């Protein structure tokens, strides 16, 4: 069946022809039974697993009793990590931005190494559930905890908008409904899913979600390579001639600095790397394991599982570009594809390669799984930030578990509705939206995490000043080149110089050194932290093994009077 | 703790420190300052050596190809490998993530080796930790 299309120049595959006005080359016209059943079966599986492992107690909702091994936790890291941005967004950015897009590949993989060597085991030893908990305890301040909780909510919100956008695109293909309808339906499903299953169910689910999404992504990749005659056993190393061909169509595909300069490339990769180390929902994964050694090895496994997908993203980009050029624009290149088309490029590639509908549908269902898994993790960290860190710690000290659960669930519903509203008309590509949340995490959280763990004299005043500076820089950058232009009359950006040096997606390259400097300066001139806090930090680096449910506070607290 | 100071002078590469300060006495570690540039305990020193060495390798792996493409485009952007890839493209897209993965495995193994040398076992960690189990066979 493929032969007809192999060298055919003008034959547009019949699915595309059937489409409505060609806003998108993706086949969005019709309801597709088998793909729809795939998604429904997948959701039923997730909810079933969530039901079997359901929890009622708030402590269990958040940390799953720490009973998960390194391979399973590695898969959970992978699923938690790889959202619609990895699954759909990266290939999209490589296709339209060429070599610049590879900064996303580098940033979203290699950051795990920094997390591993500087932070994973130390965080596990600290033994706190959430990013605000860590910040609040390490910096002995409810204000610091509140700022961290606010940042957690902002990250979850920005991150989830990209997921809503990916869900809408996939729903268009699978159910034949409008993009807007797709965003609303799948976001509602996500909210219901998170509310029904707790964290234990979610962790089990995440391993399953990883397996589903990697099979879907990889099967689509191999099948495209085979039917087009482009690859056999290892497509990741076999798409060289297609890269050359894509480069002959669109020279900027491989030209190093055609799309953006060296500074922009480095700034983006750096922001994504430090963002990896600052993401609250990633850190939670280290609390669900037995001990620090498992924390280390599950990070390694997690990176492996992540690489399995990322190695395929550039392949999809090159192949998708060629197929788009051949089937859609008929030799007119592929850099002009619309945002909706590029963000659906992974699925579009398999459709243009004329793969059977069930397989294209499976690839689309994998994208839904990726978006759902990550959104669930984000919503859980957001709900715990709101219920535990803002409501209980700052507002009502004696809140019951039931009250906390209610506040947590209301937060999930509230954020879900807001995300769906913005997602109806997303202000940027999926990958760019998610990169913005990384820039926030990298600028605000990475410095306080890093200094908090590695310099015991970091003070609460230093941390608070640093986080506030980080919020101003990262939020300001996003307002300048994305949020304000999107909703007002400005074109592209408010201030051009600012947009060049402090892009919304990459503000951390300048932001992190500035925030480090602020924290260190303020810490030097303010009173050193109390001894029990210093002992907490020392306990994070001691070689002494720790008991499964022990936190640094328990272990270090014996010699010093407890403060709460 | 004067004996610590005498160690730092001699502990170059071979079999440091285990025998005298006995690795894992928590109280001592809770009295030493944590500063990434001034490791105060033998374990921190050894651990940070591993960390900094692998961090330098990581910088090369991550920022090497793109910097190469900037400084020596004739080498990186004009060489083609594996049937058509420009060198910088395949290095960045495939080998940089692979390099980070390999470095992660190397770090985790090295850290396990450090655990062995200091007699740390996480297996029994769910029980009360036995702090006097120093490895008799001392590391690698």
XYZ file of C-alpha atoms in Angstrom:
704
model
C 0.000 0.000 0.000
C 2.890 2.262 0.604
C 4.366 1.837 -2.844
C 1.807 4.063 -4.465
C 2.905 6.949 -2.310
C 6.594 6.301 -2.145
C 7.630 8.472 -5.041
C 4.251 9.901 -5.932
C 4.387 13.656 -6.044
C 0.861 14.917 -6.071
C -1.238 12.183 -4.548
C -2.673 13.654 -1.415
C -3.712 10.796 0.802
C -7.449 10.308 0.777
C -7.930 11.069 4.463
C -6.591 14.552 3.920
C -8.729 15.176 0.869
C -11.834 14.333 2.838
C -11.049 17.102 5.276
C -12.985 20.314 5.693
C -11.498 23.703 4.877
C -7.794 22.983 5.102
C -6.932 24.847 8.284
C -5.055 21.790 9.323
C -3.751 18.882 7.323
C -4.683 16.619 10.200
C -7.811 14.624 9.450
C -10.243 16.271 11.831
C -13.505 15.768 9.980
C -14.850 12.507 11.301
C -15.421 10.517 14.467
C -13.086 7.517 14.424
C -14.393 4.476 16.210
C -11.274 2.430 16.890
C -9.122 5.352 18.080
C -12.006 6.558 20.241
C -12.366 3.096 21.773
C -8.597 3.068 22.396
C -8.831 6.279 24.383
C -11.887 5.118 26.293
C -10.251 1.776 27.129
C -7.130 3.598 28.244
C -9.084 5.922 30.521
C -11.061 3.001 31.922
C -7.794 1.239 32.700
C -6.396 4.308 34.466
C -9.559 4.847 36.480
C -9.748 1.134 37.297
C -6.203 1.133 38.595
C -6.857 4.389 40.406
C -9.935 2.817 42.025
C -8.121 -0.336 43.112
C -5.363 1.702 44.724
C -7.616 4.493 45.957
C -6.825 6.253 49.191
C -8.687 8.365 51.696
C -6.047 9.588 54.115
C -4.366 12.807 53.122
C -0.861 11.565 53.892
C -1.344 8.647 51.540
C -2.842 10.861 48.863
C 0.437 12.708 48.708
C 3.196 10.198 49.120
C 2.016 6.664 48.627
C 3.638 5.263 51.749
C 7.078 5.164 50.100
C 6.925 1.672 48.687
C 8.084 1.918 45.107
C 11.181 0.387 43.449
C 13.648 2.142 41.184
C 12.479 0.826 37.784
C 8.826 1.428 38.521
C 9.626 4.827 39.966
C 11.808 5.548 36.934
C 8.819 4.863 34.698
C 6.692 7.095 36.882
C 9.337 9.810 36.542
C 9.190 9.311 32.789
C 5.403 9.524 32.549
C 5.209 12.387 35.008
C 7.874 14.200 33.030
C 6.815 13.543 29.486
C 3.776 15.581 28.751
C 2.239 16.665 25.498
C 5.268 18.970 25.278
C 7.683 16.058 24.961
C 5.373 13.858 22.967
C 4.095 16.457 20.513
C 5.836 19.747 21.207
C 9.495 18.881 20.759
C 9.126 17.328 17.306
C 7.031 20.354 16.372
C 9.728 22.789 17.462
C 12.511 20.865 15.731
C 10.483 20.811 12.509
C 9.757 24.542 12.466
C 12.889 25.853 14.213
C 15.488 23.326 13.071
C 18.665 23.181 15.116
C 17.278 25.696 17.615
C 14.548 23.168 18.418
C 17.210 20.690 19.486
C 17.878 22.936 22.492
C 14.566 21.555 23.776
C 15.833 17.992 23.333
C 19.046 18.781 25.199
C 17.376 20.822 27.932
C 14.657 18.318 28.688
C 16.963 15.303 28.910
C 20.344 16.310 30.292
C 18.906 18.273 33.226
C 18.228 14.994 35.015
C 21.949 14.561 35.464
C 22.198 17.784 37.472
C 19.202 16.709 39.508
C 20.928 13.380 40.140
C 24.361 14.579 41.220
C 23.343 17.607 43.252
C 19.863 17.050 44.557
C 17.991 13.743 44.248
C 19.473 11.837 47.210
C 19.723 14.944 49.373
C 16.048 15.677 48.803
C 15.159 12.125 49.681
C 17.125 12.445 52.896
C 15.443 15.722 53.754
C 12.243 13.725 53.576
C 9.640 16.399 52.965
C 6.619 15.873 50.785
C 6.496 18.943 48.597
C 8.554 21.868 47.359
C 6.788 24.347 49.686
C 7.364 21.952 52.592
C 11.056 21.847 51.829
C 11.310 25.617 51.458
C 9.214 26.236 54.572
C 11.241 23.894 56.773
C 14.667 24.625 55.383
C 14.144 28.363 55.582
C 12.147 28.217 58.841
C 9.584 30.653 57.525
C 5.900 30.463 56.698
C 6.354 33.376 54.320
C 8.911 31.409 52.346
C 6.526 28.464 52.354
C 3.715 30.669 51.078
C 5.821 32.103 48.244
C 6.883 28.593 47.275
C 3.267 27.424 47.284
C 2.247 30.354 45.082
C 5.076 29.531 42.665
C 4.007 25.883 42.613
C 0.502 26.945 41.618
C 1.849 29.274 38.904
C 4.053 26.511 37.468
C 1.221 23.982 37.443
C -1.043 26.495 35.747
C 1.382 27.521 32.971
C 2.475 23.951 32.394
C -1.075 22.655 32.150
C -2.133 25.181 29.475
C 0.186 23.419 27.039
C -1.370 20.099 28.002
C -4.875 21.422 27.388
C -3.770 22.544 23.949
C -2.370 19.095 23.135
C -5.539 17.404 24.393
C -7.691 19.616 22.180
C -5.656 18.788 19.079
C -5.804 15.061 19.742
C -9.519 15.124 20.500
C -10.033 16.834 17.133
C -8.480 13.884 15.368
C -9.915 11.100 17.507
C -13.462 12.246 18.136
C -13.931 14.585 15.196
C -15.108 17.312 17.579
C -13.956 20.913 17.594
C -10.698 21.872 19.253
C -12.516 23.880 21.922
C -14.853 21.004 22.720
C -11.853 18.690 22.937
C -10.075 20.915 25.443
C -13.149 21.075 27.656
C -14.016 17.371 27.508
C -10.515 16.045 28.134
C -9.775 18.597 30.856
C -12.970 17.530 32.616
C -11.858 13.913 32.328
C -8.485 14.830 33.863
C -10.083 16.599 36.805
C -12.380 13.671 37.471
C -9.479 11.300 37.190
C -7.264 13.145 39.684
C -10.122 13.562 42.141
C -10.989 9.872 42.023
C -7.535 8.394 42.316
C -4.978 9.385 44.891
C -1.262 9.437 44.630
C -0.824 5.714 45.154
C -3.151 5.011 42.280
C -1.388 7.732 40.336
C 2.074 6.268 40.827
C 0.929 2.822 39.708
C -0.885 4.482 36.868
C 2.159 6.444 35.843
C 4.149 3.299 35.170
C 1.270 2.068 32.984
C 0.961 5.446 31.320
C 4.653 5.396 30.511
C 4.386 1.966 28.895
C 1.401 3.065 26.810
C 2.923 6.311 25.641
C 6.318 4.879 24.754
C 4.758 1.979 22.823
C 2.461 4.340 20.924
C 5.237 6.812 20.094
C 7.766 4.160 19.090
C 5.361 2.011 17.102
C 4.327 5.033 15.049
C 7.985 5.870 14.463
C 9.017 2.374 13.349
C 5.923 1.900 11.193
C 6.545 5.199 9.406
C 10.164 4.249 8.812
C 9.199 0.855 7.394
C 6.353 1.927 5.132
C 8.385 4.786 3.705
C 11.481 2.614 3.404
C 13.484 5.050 5.525
C 14.659 2.860 8.363
C 14.916 -0.705 9.542
C 16.151 -1.565 13.008
C 17.301 1.669 14.625
C 15.579 4.676 13.060
C 17.249 7.029 15.568
C 20.519 6.654 13.667
C 19.053 6.000 10.244
C 17.394 9.277 9.351
C 20.584 10.939 8.135
C 19.623 11.022 4.467
C 16.197 12.435 5.346
C 17.863 15.152 7.402
C 19.975 15.999 4.362
C 16.877 16.018 2.168
C 14.943 18.159 4.640
C 17.907 20.541 4.729
C 17.817 20.832 0.946
C 14.155 21.841 1.159
C 14.486 24.134 4.166
C 18.107 25.117 4.813
C 17.356 26.424 8.320
C 16.503 22.877 9.398
C 20.164 22.119 10.105
C 21.867 25.512 10.004
C 23.143 26.056 13.538
C 22.083 29.629 14.166
C 19.563 30.410 11.443
C 16.495 30.587 13.664
C 18.103 32.111 16.739
C 21.623 32.924 17.854
C 24.049 31.116 20.134
C 22.871 33.082 23.170
C 19.242 32.116 22.602
C 20.205 28.461 22.197
C 22.268 28.342 25.382
C 19.712 30.378 27.345
C 16.928 27.997 26.374
C 18.864 24.801 27.113
C 20.084 26.232 30.426
C 16.590 27.285 31.483
C 15.143 23.874 30.750
C 18.010 22.186 32.632
C 17.651 24.221 35.823
C 13.878 24.085 35.425
C 14.151 20.298 35.561
C 15.805 20.668 38.967
C 13.168 23.073 40.225
C 9.914 21.417 39.234
C 7.772 20.619 42.263
C 5.950 17.674 40.717
C 9.227 15.999 39.739
C 10.641 16.292 43.260
C 7.637 14.522 44.733
C 8.804 11.371 42.942
C 11.799 11.106 45.266
C 9.642 10.848 48.337
C 7.887 7.750 47.099
C 10.966 5.508 47.262
C 12.528 3.468 50.045
C 15.875 5.179 50.411
C 18.332 7.555 48.805
C 20.003 4.846 46.740
C 16.661 4.014 45.140
C 16.180 7.749 44.595
C 19.466 7.878 42.681
C 18.860 4.817 40.572
C 15.289 5.745 39.780
C 16.620 9.047 38.442
C 18.978 7.104 36.187
C 16.166 4.816 35.028
C 13.928 7.828 34.573
C 16.468 9.484 32.288
C 16.780 6.272 30.278
C 13.020 6.019 29.815
C 12.900 9.697 28.859
C 15.708 9.294 26.308
C 13.806 6.456 24.619
C 11.247 9.030 23.540
C 13.527 12.016 22.985
C 15.812 10.137 20.597
C 12.769 9.780 18.354
C 11.689 13.422 18.362
C 14.228 14.674 15.800
C 13.415 11.629 13.669
C 9.731 12.526 13.668
C 10.611 16.136 12.852
C 12.686 15.231 9.773
C 10.245 12.624 8.511
C 7.194 14.730 9.254
C 8.769 17.658 7.442
C 9.446 15.569 4.329
C 5.966 14.068 4.311
C 4.373 17.487 4.803
C 6.393 18.857 1.913
C 5.394 15.939 -0.299
C 1.753 15.396 0.661
C 0.464 18.761 1.797
C 2.333 21.610 0.137
C 3.466 19.575 -2.858
C 7.084 20.676 -2.765
C 6.363 23.989 -1.075
C 8.429 23.254 2.004
C 7.317 22.610 5.550
C 8.360 25.619 7.602
C 5.095 27.365 6.822
C 2.902 24.866 8.612
C 0.420 26.300 11.084
C 0.829 26.031 14.845
C -1.969 23.489 15.061
C -0.292 21.393 12.375
C 3.189 21.485 13.864
C 1.893 20.712 17.348
C 0.152 17.665 15.914
C 3.128 16.740 13.718
C 3.862 13.399 15.396
C 0.344 12.204 14.679
C 0.243 13.981 11.336
C 3.417 12.170 10.280
C 1.864 8.754 10.814
C -1.289 9.886 9.038
C 0.627 11.243 6.030
C 2.658 8.036 5.883
C -0.705 6.404 5.261
C -0.592 4.145 8.279
C -3.861 2.412 9.227
C -6.322 4.428 11.255
C -6.027 2.300 14.408
C -2.294 2.937 14.515
C -2.591 6.685 13.946
C -5.276 6.633 16.624
C -2.939 4.791 18.993
C -0.266 7.438 18.485
C -2.869 10.112 19.254
C -4.047 8.176 22.309
C -0.440 8.051 23.521
C -0.344 11.838 23.382
C -3.512 11.971 25.472
C -1.905 9.611 28.009
C 1.185 11.829 28.145
C -0.870 14.970 28.697
C -3.102 13.286 31.275
C -0.273 11.771 33.317
C 1.595 15.025 33.638
C -1.473 17.127 34.289
C -2.469 14.727 37.066
C 0.945 15.123 38.712
C 0.768 18.907 38.373
C -2.713 19.109 39.814
C -1.725 16.964 42.775
C 1.223 19.207 43.631
C -1.009 22.252 43.148
C -3.712 20.842 45.416
C -1.211 19.991 48.120
C 0.341 23.453 47.869
C -3.075 25.031 48.310
C -4.481 22.693 50.969
C -1.382 21.953 52.982
C 0.906 24.956 52.560
C -1.439 27.874 52.060
C -4.719 26.883 53.734
C -3.407 24.880 56.673
C -0.047 26.465 57.379
C -0.847 30.087 56.728
C -4.577 30.355 57.279
C -6.045 27.689 59.534
C -3.527 25.781 61.613
C -6.031 23.246 62.959
C -7.676 22.313 59.663
C -8.976 18.739 59.670
C -7.924 16.220 57.054
C -11.379 16.422 55.579
C -11.124 20.186 55.168
C -7.727 19.796 53.529
C -9.105 17.242 51.083
C -11.954 19.577 50.168
C -9.641 22.565 49.664
C -7.296 20.400 47.612
C -10.074 19.174 45.347
C -11.568 22.631 44.916
C -8.117 23.842 43.856
C -7.927 21.131 41.232
C -11.338 22.066 39.833
C -10.500 25.782 39.891
C -7.162 25.416 38.147
C -8.667 22.978 35.659
C -11.349 25.471 34.635
C -8.847 28.336 34.304
C -6.476 26.186 32.281
C -9.250 25.080 29.946
C -10.286 28.717 29.408
C -6.788 29.876 28.449
C -6.215 26.644 26.525
C -9.136 27.466 24.212
C -6.895 30.019 22.546
C -3.340 29.194 23.621
C -0.850 32.099 23.437
C 2.075 29.957 22.176
C 3.096 26.512 20.939
C 2.819 23.627 23.417
C 6.575 23.317 23.858
C 6.986 27.061 24.390
C 4.245 27.201 27.014
C 5.832 24.396 28.964
C 9.276 25.976 28.590
C 7.870 29.085 30.313
C 6.885 27.061 33.351
C 10.432 25.651 33.362
C 11.856 29.151 33.280
C 9.759 29.989 36.364
C 10.833 26.793 38.158
C 14.477 27.314 37.233
C 14.629 30.969 38.243
C 12.550 30.828 41.415
C 13.117 27.328 42.823
C 16.465 26.053 41.577
C 18.571 28.649 43.473
C 16.796 28.112 46.813
C 16.887 24.335 46.407
C 20.539 24.305 45.461
C 21.790 26.762 48.061
C 19.396 25.357 50.628
C 20.991 21.943 50.268
C 24.604 22.952 49.687
C 25.195 26.029 51.806
C 23.939 25.794 55.349
C 24.281 29.533 55.969
C 21.551 30.429 53.487
C 19.048 32.390 55.575
C 15.296 32.836 55.377
C 15.729 36.473 54.369
C 18.079 35.413 51.570
C 15.654 32.784 50.315
C 12.657 35.102 50.379
C 14.533 37.929 48.629
C 15.826 35.452 46.047
C 12.440 33.920 45.313
C 10.795 37.322 44.972
C 13.542 38.462 42.587
C 13.069 35.256 40.613
C 9.313 35.801 40.399
C 9.783 39.363 39.109
C 12.321 38.251 36.472
C 10.569 35.135 35.179
C 7.009 36.480 35.290
C 8.171 39.788 33.832
C 9.823 38.016 30.927
C 6.644 36.059 30.157
C 4.453 39.160 30.421
C 6.816 41.049 28.136
C 6.939 38.672 25.188
C 3.864 36.464 25.536
C 1.059 37.392 27.908
C 0.744 41.141 27.233
C 1.125 40.874 23.418
C -1.444 38.065 23.402
C -4.191 40.030 25.095
C -3.429 43.642 24.172
C -2.451 45.619 21.110
C 1.324 45.075 21.359
C 2.896 43.070 18.592
C 5.452 40.398 19.526
C 6.710 42.097 22.702
C 6.552 45.197 24.849
C 10.291 45.796 25.017
C 12.570 44.399 22.315
C 15.838 44.457 24.272
C 14.220 42.667 27.174
C 12.740 40.062 24.838
C 16.185 39.398 23.346
C 18.065 38.951 26.606
C 15.299 37.671 28.829
C 12.908 35.603 26.702
C 9.880 34.194 28.508
C 10.952 30.654 27.683
C 14.587 31.170 28.674
C 14.788 33.745 31.449
C 16.873 31.490 33.708
C 20.271 32.042 32.068
C 20.282 35.612 33.370
C 17.806 34.974 36.159
C 19.629 32.192 38.001
C 22.946 34.042 38.516
C 21.066 37.161 39.615
C 18.961 35.209 42.098
C 22.038 33.351 43.400
C 23.759 36.688 43.962
C 20.740 38.120 45.787
C 20.415 35.077 48.048
C 24.120 35.021 48.902
C 24.386 38.760 49.548
C 21.295 38.886 51.726
C 22.338 35.715 53.585
C 25.749 37.147 54.374
C 24.332 40.301 55.952
C 21.503 38.634 57.900
C 21.634 36.447 61.015
C 22.786 32.887 60.336
C 20.143 30.132 60.450
C 19.470 28.448 63.806
C 21.545 25.400 64.685
C 18.721 22.899 64.233
C 18.287 24.035 60.638
C 22.006 23.657 59.990
C 21.795 20.155 61.402
C 18.987 19.375 58.952
C 21.229 20.387 56.064
C 24.136 18.357 57.436
C 21.903 15.339 57.817
C 21.130 15.555 54.069
C 24.802 14.960 53.285
C 25.742 12.512 56.006
C 26.648 9.007 54.816
C 24.529 7.483 57.574
C 21.690 5.410 56.082
C 18.247 6.534 57.085
C 15.169 4.530 57.966
C 12.414 4.346 55.399
C 10.034 6.848 56.904
C 12.596 8.954 58.671
C 13.126 12.561 57.635
C 16.172 14.708 58.255
C 14.174 16.410 60.960
C 13.729 13.159 62.911
C 17.343 12.130 62.483
C 18.966 15.451 63.244
C 16.489 16.592 65.828
C 17.770 14.366 68.652
C 20.482 16.771 69.757
C 18.564 19.997 69.340
C 15.286 21.189 70.805
C 12.406 20.765 68.411
C 10.906 24.020 67.263
C 7.387 22.972 66.475
C 39.065 17.244 65.235
C 42.708 17.554 64.429
C 42.912 14.072 62.929
C 40.629 15.256 60.146
C 43.054 17.930 59.133
C 45.960 15.540 58.917
C 43.858 13.444 56.564
C 43.106 16.147 54.115
C 46.828 16.564 53.570
C 47.433 12.944 52.688
C 44.220 11.750 51.159
C 45.160 11.980 47.517
C 43.596 9.043 45.792
C 44.068 5.706 47.467
C 41.903 4.257 50.192
C 41.289 7.321 52.287
C 40.049 7.848 55.747
C 37.817 4.876 56.399
C 39.969 3.215 58.946
C 40.217 6.027 61.460
C 37.088 8.048 61.457
C 34.992 5.031 60.772
C 32.775 6.380 58.058
C 29.341 6.774 59.419
C 29.246 8.301 62.859
C 26.323 10.608 62.475
C 27.023 12.908 65.406
C 30.282 13.988 63.839
C 28.681 14.747 60.500
C 26.062 16.818 62.213
C 28.778 19.073 63.631
C 30.521 19.878 60.352
C 29.598 22.841 58.200
C 27.991 22.214 54.809
C 29.476 24.415 52.124
C 29.861 23.046 48.634
C 33.271 24.708 48.259
C 34.564 23.709 51.695
C 33.732 20.037 52.306
C 34.454 19.426 55.979
C 34.281 15.637 56.207
C 36.144 12.870 54.361
C 32.906 11.560 52.921
C 31.913 14.980 51.585
C 35.361 15.447 50.062
C 35.226 12.114 48.276
C 31.645 12.637 47.178
C 32.311 16.129 45.848
C 35.302 14.880 43.854
C 32.984 12.512 42.016
C 30.378 15.257 41.609
C 32.731 17.885 40.188
C 34.502 15.472 37.845
C 31.255 14.231 36.339
C 29.868 17.774 36.218
C 32.806 18.927 34.076
C 32.304 15.974 31.725
C 28.616 16.854 31.525
C 29.348 20.468 30.523
C 31.457 19.196 27.628
C 28.781 16.744 26.513
C 25.931 19.251 26.730
C 27.454 22.473 25.464
C 30.295 21.014 23.362
C 28.433 20.383 20.082
C 26.639 23.734 19.932
C 29.785 25.625 20.865
C 31.673 23.627 18.270
C 29.109 24.606 15.662
C 29.717 28.234 16.594
C 33.506 28.185 16.734
C 34.356 25.640 14.059
C 31.407 25.425 11.669
C 33.603 23.851 8.985
C 34.178 20.859 11.255
C 30.772 20.518 12.890
C 28.257 21.827 10.379
C 29.911 20.674 7.178
C 31.018 17.188 8.095
C 28.339 14.646 7.354
C 28.106 11.289 9.086
C 25.850 8.228 9.059
C 24.404 8.817 5.601
C 23.738 12.545 5.676
C 23.572 13.926 9.225
C 25.525 17.126 9.707
C 27.832 16.257 12.604
C 26.510 18.901 15.002
C 22.920 17.828 14.370
C 23.353 14.158 15.230
C 25.651 14.956 18.149
C 23.053 17.268 19.654
C 19.945 15.249 18.880
C 21.200 11.772 19.776
C 24.595 11.714 21.459
C 24.165 14.511 23.986
C 21.175 12.811 25.674
C 23.039 9.492 25.446
C 26.120 11.075 27.010
C 24.080 12.445 29.911
C 22.589 8.989 30.444
C 25.997 7.290 30.436
C 27.348 9.886 32.863
C 24.363 9.306 35.140
C 25.030 5.576 35.234
C 28.718 6.249 35.890
C 27.902 8.630 38.728
C 25.397 6.296 40.358
C 27.879 3.395 40.198
C 30.674 5.538 41.562
C 28.420 6.660 44.374
C 27.545 3.015 45.159
C 31.259 2.297 45.303
C 31.681 5.169 47.723
C 28.912 3.672 49.857
C 30.757 0.363 49.933
C 33.988 2.060 50.898
C 32.311 3.829 53.769
C 30.391 0.749 54.807
C 26.986 2.166 54.014
C 24.195 -0.250 53.254
C 20.759 1.015 52.312
C 19.275 -2.464 52.234
C 18.692 -2.674 55.961
C 17.820 0.982 56.141
C 14.216 0.280 56.968
C 15.420 -1.303 60.195
C 17.361 0.741 62.692
C 20.659 1.495 60.975
C 23.740 -0.258 62.331
C 26.270 2.513 62.444
C 29.352 0.411 63.161
C 29.354 -1.772 60.055
C 32.489 -0.483 58.391
C 33.387 -2.417 55.262
C 36.269 -4.703 56.101
C 37.323 -5.120 52.505
C 37.381 -1.368 51.985
C 35.968 -0.378 48.617
C 37.347 -1.056 45.205
